CSV table of C-alpha atoms in Angstrom, one decimal:
chain,number,residue,atom,x,y,z
A,1,MET,CA,114.2,96.4,96.7
A,2,ASN,CA,113.0,94.0,94.3
A,3,ARG,CA,113.8,95.6,90.4
A,4,LYS,CA,111.1,93.7,88.7
A,5,ALA,CA,113.0,95.2,85.6
A,6,ASN,CA,115.8,96.9,84.9
A,7,LEU,CA,115.4,100.3,82.7
A,8,LEU,CA,117.3,98.8,79.9
A,9,THR,CA,115.1,95.8,79.9
A,10,LEU,CA,112.2,98.2,79.3
A,11,ILE,CA,114.2,99.9,76.6
A,12,LEU,CA,115.3,97.1,74.7
A,13,THR,CA,111.3,95.8,74.5
A,14,GLY,CA,110.6,98.8,72.7
A,15,LEU,CA,109.7,101.4,75.4
A,16,ILE,CA,110.0,104.2,73.6
A,17,PHE,CA,111.0,107.4,75.6
A,18,THR,CA,111.8,111.3,75.1
A,19,ALA,CA,114.5,113.3,75.7
A,20,PHE,CA,113.6,115.9,78.0
A,21,GLY,CA,116.2,118.1,77.1
A,22,GLN,CA,119.9,118.9,78.5
A,23,ARG,CA,121.5,117.2,81.8
A,24,THR,CA,119.8,118.8,84.8
A,25,MET,CA,120.4,118.7,88.9
A,26,PRO,CA,117.7,119.2,91.0
A,27,PRO,CA,119.1,119.2,94.7
A,28,LEU,CA,118.9,116.1,96.5
A,29,PRO,CA,117.6,116.1,99.8
A,30,ARG,CA,119.9,118.1,102.3
A,31,CYS,CA,121.5,115.5,104.7
A,32,LYS,CA,123.8,116.5,107.8
A,33,ASN,CA,125.6,113.2,107.7
A,34,GLY,CA,128.6,112.7,105.1
A,35,PHE,CA,128.0,109.1,104.5
A,36,ILE,CA,124.5,108.3,104.0
A,37,VAL,CA,121.8,106.2,105.7
A,38,ILE,CA,119.4,104.4,104.4
A,39,ALA,CA,116.8,102.7,106.4
A,40,HIS,CA,115.5,100.0,103.9
A,41,ARG,CA,111.1,99.9,104.5
A,42,GLY,CA,112.0,102.1,108.0
A,43,SER,CA,114.1,100.3,111.0
A,44,HIS,CA,112.1,96.9,110.5
A,45,LEU,CA,113.8,94.4,112.4
A,46,VAL,CA,111.3,94.3,115.2
A,47,LYS,CA,108.3,96.6,114.0
A,48,PRO,CA,106.4,96.0,111.1
A,49,GLU,CA,107.8,97.3,107.5
A,50,ASN,CA,106.7,100.4,106.2
A,51,SER,CA,105.2,101.2,109.6
A,52,ILE,CA,104.8,104.8,111.5
A,53,ALA,CA,106.5,102.4,114.4
A,54,ALA,CA,109.3,101.4,112.0
A,55,ILE,CA,109.9,105.0,110.9
A,56,GLU,CA,110.0,106.1,114.1
A,57,GLU,CA,112.4,104.4,114.9
A,58,ALA,CA,114.7,105.1,111.7
A,59,ILE,CA,114.4,108.8,113.2
A,60,GLU,CA,115.6,107.9,116.5
A,61,LEU,CA,118.7,105.9,115.7
A,62,GLY,CA,119.8,108.8,113.1
A,63,ALA,CA,119.2,107.7,109.7
A,64,ASP,CA,119.3,109.7,107.0
A,65,TYR,CA,116.5,108.9,104.9
A,66,VAL,CA,113.8,105.8,105.5
A,67,GLU,CA,112.8,104.1,102.0
A,68,LEU,CA,109.1,104.0,101.7
A,69,ASP,CA,106.9,102.0,99.0
A,70,LEU,CA,104.2,103.2,97.3
A,71,ARG,CA,101.0,101.8,96.6
A,72,THR,CA,97.7,102.9,95.6
A,73,THR,CA,94.4,101.5,96.4
A,74,ARG,CA,91.5,100.4,94.9
A,75,ASP,CA,89.3,103.7,95.5
A,76,GLY,CA,92.5,105.8,95.3
A,77,HIS,CA,94.2,106.5,98.4
A,78,LEU,CA,98.1,106.3,98.2
A,79,VAL,CA,99.7,103.6,101.1
A,80,LEU,CA,102.7,102.2,101.8
A,81,ILE,CA,103.2,98.4,101.3
A,82,HIS,CA,106.0,96.5,99.6
A,83,ASN,CA,104.2,93.8,98.0
A,84,GLU,CA,101.5,93.6,95.5
A,85,THR,CA,98.9,91.3,97.7
A,86,VAL,CA,98.5,92.2,101.7
A,87,ASP,CA,99.1,88.4,101.9
A,88,HIS,CA,102.4,88.2,103.3
A,89,THR,CA,102.6,91.2,105.9
A,90,THR,CA,99.0,91.7,107.4
A,91,ASN,CA,96.3,89.8,108.6
A,92,GLY,CA,94.6,89.8,105.4
A,93,LYS,CA,94.2,89.0,101.8
A,94,GLY,CA,94.3,90.5,98.0
A,95,ARG,CA,95.9,92.6,96.3
A,96,ILE,CA,96.0,96.3,97.5
A,97,GLN,CA,94.4,98.0,94.3
A,98,ASP,CA,91.6,95.5,94.7
A,99,LEU,CA,90.6,97.1,98.4
A,100,ASN,CA,89.1,99.6,99.1
A,101,LEU,CA,90.6,102.1,101.9
A,102,ASP,CA,88.6,101.4,104.5
A,103,GLU,CA,88.9,97.3,104.2
A,104,VAL,CA,92.5,98.4,104.2
A,105,GLU,CA,92.4,100.3,107.7
A,106,LYS,CA,91.1,97.0,109.1
A,107,LEU,CA,93.6,95.3,108.4
A,108,SER,CA,96.4,94.6,111.3
A,109,LEU,CA,100.3,94.7,109.8
A,110,ASN,CA,102.1,91.2,111.0
A,111,ALA,CA,104.3,92.3,114.0
A,112,LYS,CA,107.2,90.5,116.1
A,113,ASP,CA,106.6,92.1,119.1
A,114,GLY,CA,102.8,91.2,119.6
A,115,LYS,CA,101.5,94.8,119.5
A,116,LEU,CA,98.9,96.3,116.7
A,117,TYR,CA,99.9,98.5,113.5
A,118,GLN,CA,98.2,99.8,110.6
A,119,LEU,CA,99.4,100.0,107.4
A,120,THR,CA,100.0,103.6,106.8
A,121,SER,CA,98.9,106.4,104.2
A,122,PHE,CA,101.4,108.2,102.6
A,123,LYS,CA,100.2,111.5,104.2
A,124,GLU,CA,100.8,109.9,107.9
A,125,ALA,CA,104.2,109.1,106.4
A,126,LEU,CA,105.1,112.9,105.1
A,127,LYS,CA,103.7,114.2,108.4
A,128,THR,CA,105.9,111.5,110.2
A,129,CYS,CA,108.9,112.4,108.6
A,130,LYS,CA,108.4,116.3,107.4
A,131,ASN,CA,111.5,118.3,109.1
A,132,ARG,CA,113.4,114.9,110.8
A,133,ILE,CA,114.6,112.0,108.1
A,134,ASN,CA,114.0,112.7,104.5
A,135,ILE,CA,111.9,109.9,102.6
A,136,TYR,CA,113.6,107.7,99.5
A,137,LEU,CA,110.2,106.7,98.0
A,138,ASP,CA,110.4,103.5,95.7
A,139,PHE,CA,107.5,104.2,93.8
A,140,LYS,CA,105.9,101.2,92.8
A,141,ALA,CA,102.3,101.7,91.6
A,142,ALA,CA,100.5,105.4,92.0
A,143,ASP,CA,99.4,108.3,90.6
A,144,VAL,CA,102.0,110.3,90.0
A,145,LEU,CA,100.4,113.5,90.2
A,146,GLN,CA,98.0,112.6,93.2
A,147,ALA,CA,101.5,111.6,94.9
A,148,TYR,CA,103.2,114.8,94.4
A,149,LYS,CA,100.2,116.7,95.3
A,150,GLU,CA,100.5,115.2,98.8
A,151,ILE,CA,103.8,115.8,98.6
A,152,VAL,CA,103.6,119.7,98.4
A,153,ALA,CA,100.8,119.9,101.1
A,154,ALA,CA,102.8,118.4,103.6
A,155,GLY,CA,105.3,120.6,102.6
A,156,MET,CA,108.1,117.9,102.1
A,157,GLU,CA,109.3,118.7,98.1
A,158,LYS,CA,112.8,119.4,99.1
A,159,GLN,CA,112.9,115.8,102.1
A,160,VAL,CA,112.4,113.6,99.1
A,161,LEU,CA,114.1,111.1,96.4
A,162,VAL,CA,111.7,109.2,94.4
A,163,TYR,CA,112.9,105.7,92.9
A,164,ILE,CA,111.0,105.1,89.5
A,165,ASN,CA,110.8,101.7,88.4
A,166,LYS,CA,109.1,102.2,84.5
A,167,ILE,CA,109.8,104.4,81.9
A,168,GLU,CA,106.2,105.9,81.9
A,169,GLN,CA,106.8,106.7,85.5
A,170,TYR,CA,110.0,108.6,85.1
A,171,LYS,CA,108.3,110.3,81.9
A,172,SER,CA,105.1,111.6,84.5
A,173,TRP,CA,107.4,112.9,86.8
A,174,LYS,CA,109.3,115.0,84.5
A,175,ALA,CA,105.9,116.2,83.1
A,176,VAL,CA,104.5,116.9,86.8
A,177,ALA,CA,107.7,117.9,88.7
A,178,PRO,CA,110.2,118.4,86.6
A,179,GLN,CA,112.5,119.5,89.4
A,180,MET,CA,111.6,116.4,91.6
A,181,PRO,CA,115.3,114.8,92.0
A,182,LEU,CA,114.7,110.6,90.6
A,183,MET,CA,116.7,107.7,91.2
A,184,SER,CA,117.2,104.4,89.4
A,185,GLY,CA,119.0,101.7,88.2
A,186,LEU,CA,121.4,101.9,85.1
A,187,PRO,CA,121.8,99.3,82.3
A,188,LYS,CA,124.5,97.4,83.0
A,189,SER,CA,125.6,97.2,79.6
A,190,ILE,CA,126.9,101.2,80.3
A,191,LYS,CA,130.7,100.3,80.0
A,192,THR,CA,132.6,103.8,79.0
A,193,LYS,CA,132.0,107.4,79.6
A,194,ALA,CA,130.6,108.2,76.5
A,195,GLU,CA,127.7,105.5,77.2
A,196,LEU,CA,127.3,107.0,80.4
A,197,ARG,CA,127.0,110.6,79.1
A,198,SER,CA,125.2,109.6,76.3
A,199,PHE,CA,122.5,107.6,78.4
A,200,LEU,CA,122.2,110.5,81.1
A,201,LYS,CA,121.7,113.0,78.5
A,202,GLU,CA,118.5,110.9,77.3
A,203,MET,CA,117.5,110.1,80.6
A,204,PRO,CA,118.9,112.6,83.3
A,205,LEU,CA,119.2,111.0,87.0
A,206,GLU,CA,120.4,112.5,90.2
A,207,ALA,CA,120.8,109.1,91.4
A,208,THR,CA,121.8,105.3,90.9
A,209,ASP,CA,121.6,102.3,93.2
A,210,ASN,CA,123.8,100.4,91.2
A,211,ILE,CA,127.8,100.7,89.1
A,212,PRO,CA,127.4,98.9,85.7
A,213,ASN,CA,131.3,99.3,85.4
A,214,GLU,CA,133.1,99.8,88.3
A,215,THR,CA,135.9,101.7,86.4
A,216,LEU,CA,133.0,104.6,85.9
A,217,ILE,CA,132.5,106.1,89.5
A,218,ASP,CA,134.8,108.6,89.1
A,219,ALA,CA,132.6,109.7,86.0
A,220,MET,CA,129.8,108.9,87.6
A,221,ARG,CA,130.1,111.6,90.1
A,222,GLU,CA,131.5,113.9,87.6
A,223,ASN,CA,128.3,113.6,85.4
A,224,GLY,CA,126.1,114.6,88.8
A,225,LEU,CA,125.2,111.2,89.8
A,226,SER,CA,124.6,110.3,93.9
A,227,VAL,CA,125.3,106.4,94.3
A,228,PHE,CA,123.6,104.7,97.0
A,229,LEU,CA,123.8,101.3,96.9
A,230,ASP,CA,121.9,98.7,98.5
A,231,VAL,CA,123.3,96.0,100.5
A,232,GLN,CA,120.4,95.2,102.5
A,233,MET,CA,120.1,91.0,103.3
A,234,ALA,CA,120.2,89.1,106.2
A,235,ASP,CA,123.7,88.3,106.7
A,236,GLU,CA,125.4,92.1,106.4
A,237,ASP,CA,128.2,93.1,108.4
A,238,PRO,CA,131.0,95.1,108.3
A,239,ILE,CA,132.5,93.6,105.7
A,240,LYS,CA,130.1,94.3,103.3
A,241,TRP,CA,130.0,97.3,104.3
A,242,LYS,CA,133.3,98.4,104.0
A,243,ALA,CA,133.7,96.6,100.3
A,244,ALA,CA,130.4,99.0,99.2
A,245,MET,CA,132.4,102.1,100.7
A,246,ASP,CA,135.6,101.7,99.3
A,247,LYS,CA,134.1,101.7,95.7
A,248,GLY,CA,133.8,105.6,96.9
A,249,ILE,CA,129.9,106.0,96.7
A,250,HIS,CA,127.5,108.3,98.9
A,251,GLY,CA,125.7,106.1,100.9
A,252,VAL,CA,123.7,102.5,101.1
A,253,GLN,CA,120.4,101.3,102.2
A,254,THR,CA,120.5,98.7,104.8
A,255,ASP,CA,118.6,96.4,106.4
A,256,HIS,CA,120.4,97.5,109.6
A,257,PRO,CA,120.5,101.4,110.3
A,258,ALA,CA,121.3,101.2,114.4
A,259,ALA,CA,124.2,98.4,113.8
A,260,LEU,CA,125.8,100.5,110.7
A,261,ILE,CA,125.6,103.5,112.5
A,262,LYS,CA,127.4,102.3,115.2
A,263,TYR,CA,129.9,100.4,112.6
A,264,LEU,CA,130.3,104.4,110.7
A,265,GLN,CA,130.5,105.8,114.6
A,266,ILE,CA,133.3,103.8,115.8
A,267,ASN,CA,135.7,103.9,112.5
A,268,ASN,CA,134.6,107.8,112.4
A,269,LEU,CA,132.9,107.7,108.9
A,270,ARG,CA,129.7,109.1,109.8
A,271,ASN,CA,131.3,112.9,109.2
A,272,GLY,CA,133.3,112.9,106.5
A,273,ILE,CA,132.8,115.0,103.3
A,274,ASN,CA,129.3,114.9,101.8
A,275,LEU,CA,129.7,114.0,98.2
A,276,SER,CA,126.1,114.2,97.5
A,277,ARG,CA,124.5,118.0,95.8
A,278,HIS,CA,122.1,119.5,97.9
């Protein structure tokens, strides 16, 4: 995932947020495996990213979460797409926020297998994932209340972890659904346990995708943080997976879920003690 702005940057540029009381720890979605595998935009090496087909393949492979990107059409419908525009992932052009749903439904996703795929609505994704795989929801640009209503309507409240990209999103989720587990990056400026506690007191998070200082991993766990590092890259390999795992983390987000799961299984690392909260 492309992180356009670190939370620290947002704070330093003058965004002020309100503390939301004492540290709270909503439970993360349950996982049957000890080390968590998150399929980045679904299993998209062959299937189009964020498509139902990519989600289905992630489920078939046995991933614990599927990472999905959420945006809004001009007429207010929630759809899955990473980029702000449809230019690079479909046969169309333009910003998703400038297209109505009927226009979006006419687009075809670019696919390596030559088959036809459409952009996925959030409702379709929720229905596909229910009781089958958890959702790591990268909240790009959408209405929090609408998204939460669709999550509730699908009965998926306990299967979604929300990645927030802006302070405004954090405040909205805390106001609309304070029980929803939230995830984001930690400021790189955090160097001590006291600084970590201070930050989490003002902005309680349940998970993060970075370790600002490797001496803090135990303190992060003690403060209720699960750590899911991003390892997705073209040259992912066992060396990079092991380097991430050696940090004492809870899971990773990968572009190669099939290869990673096979590696974990061969090395008896798939079903270890799950350090994530339930």
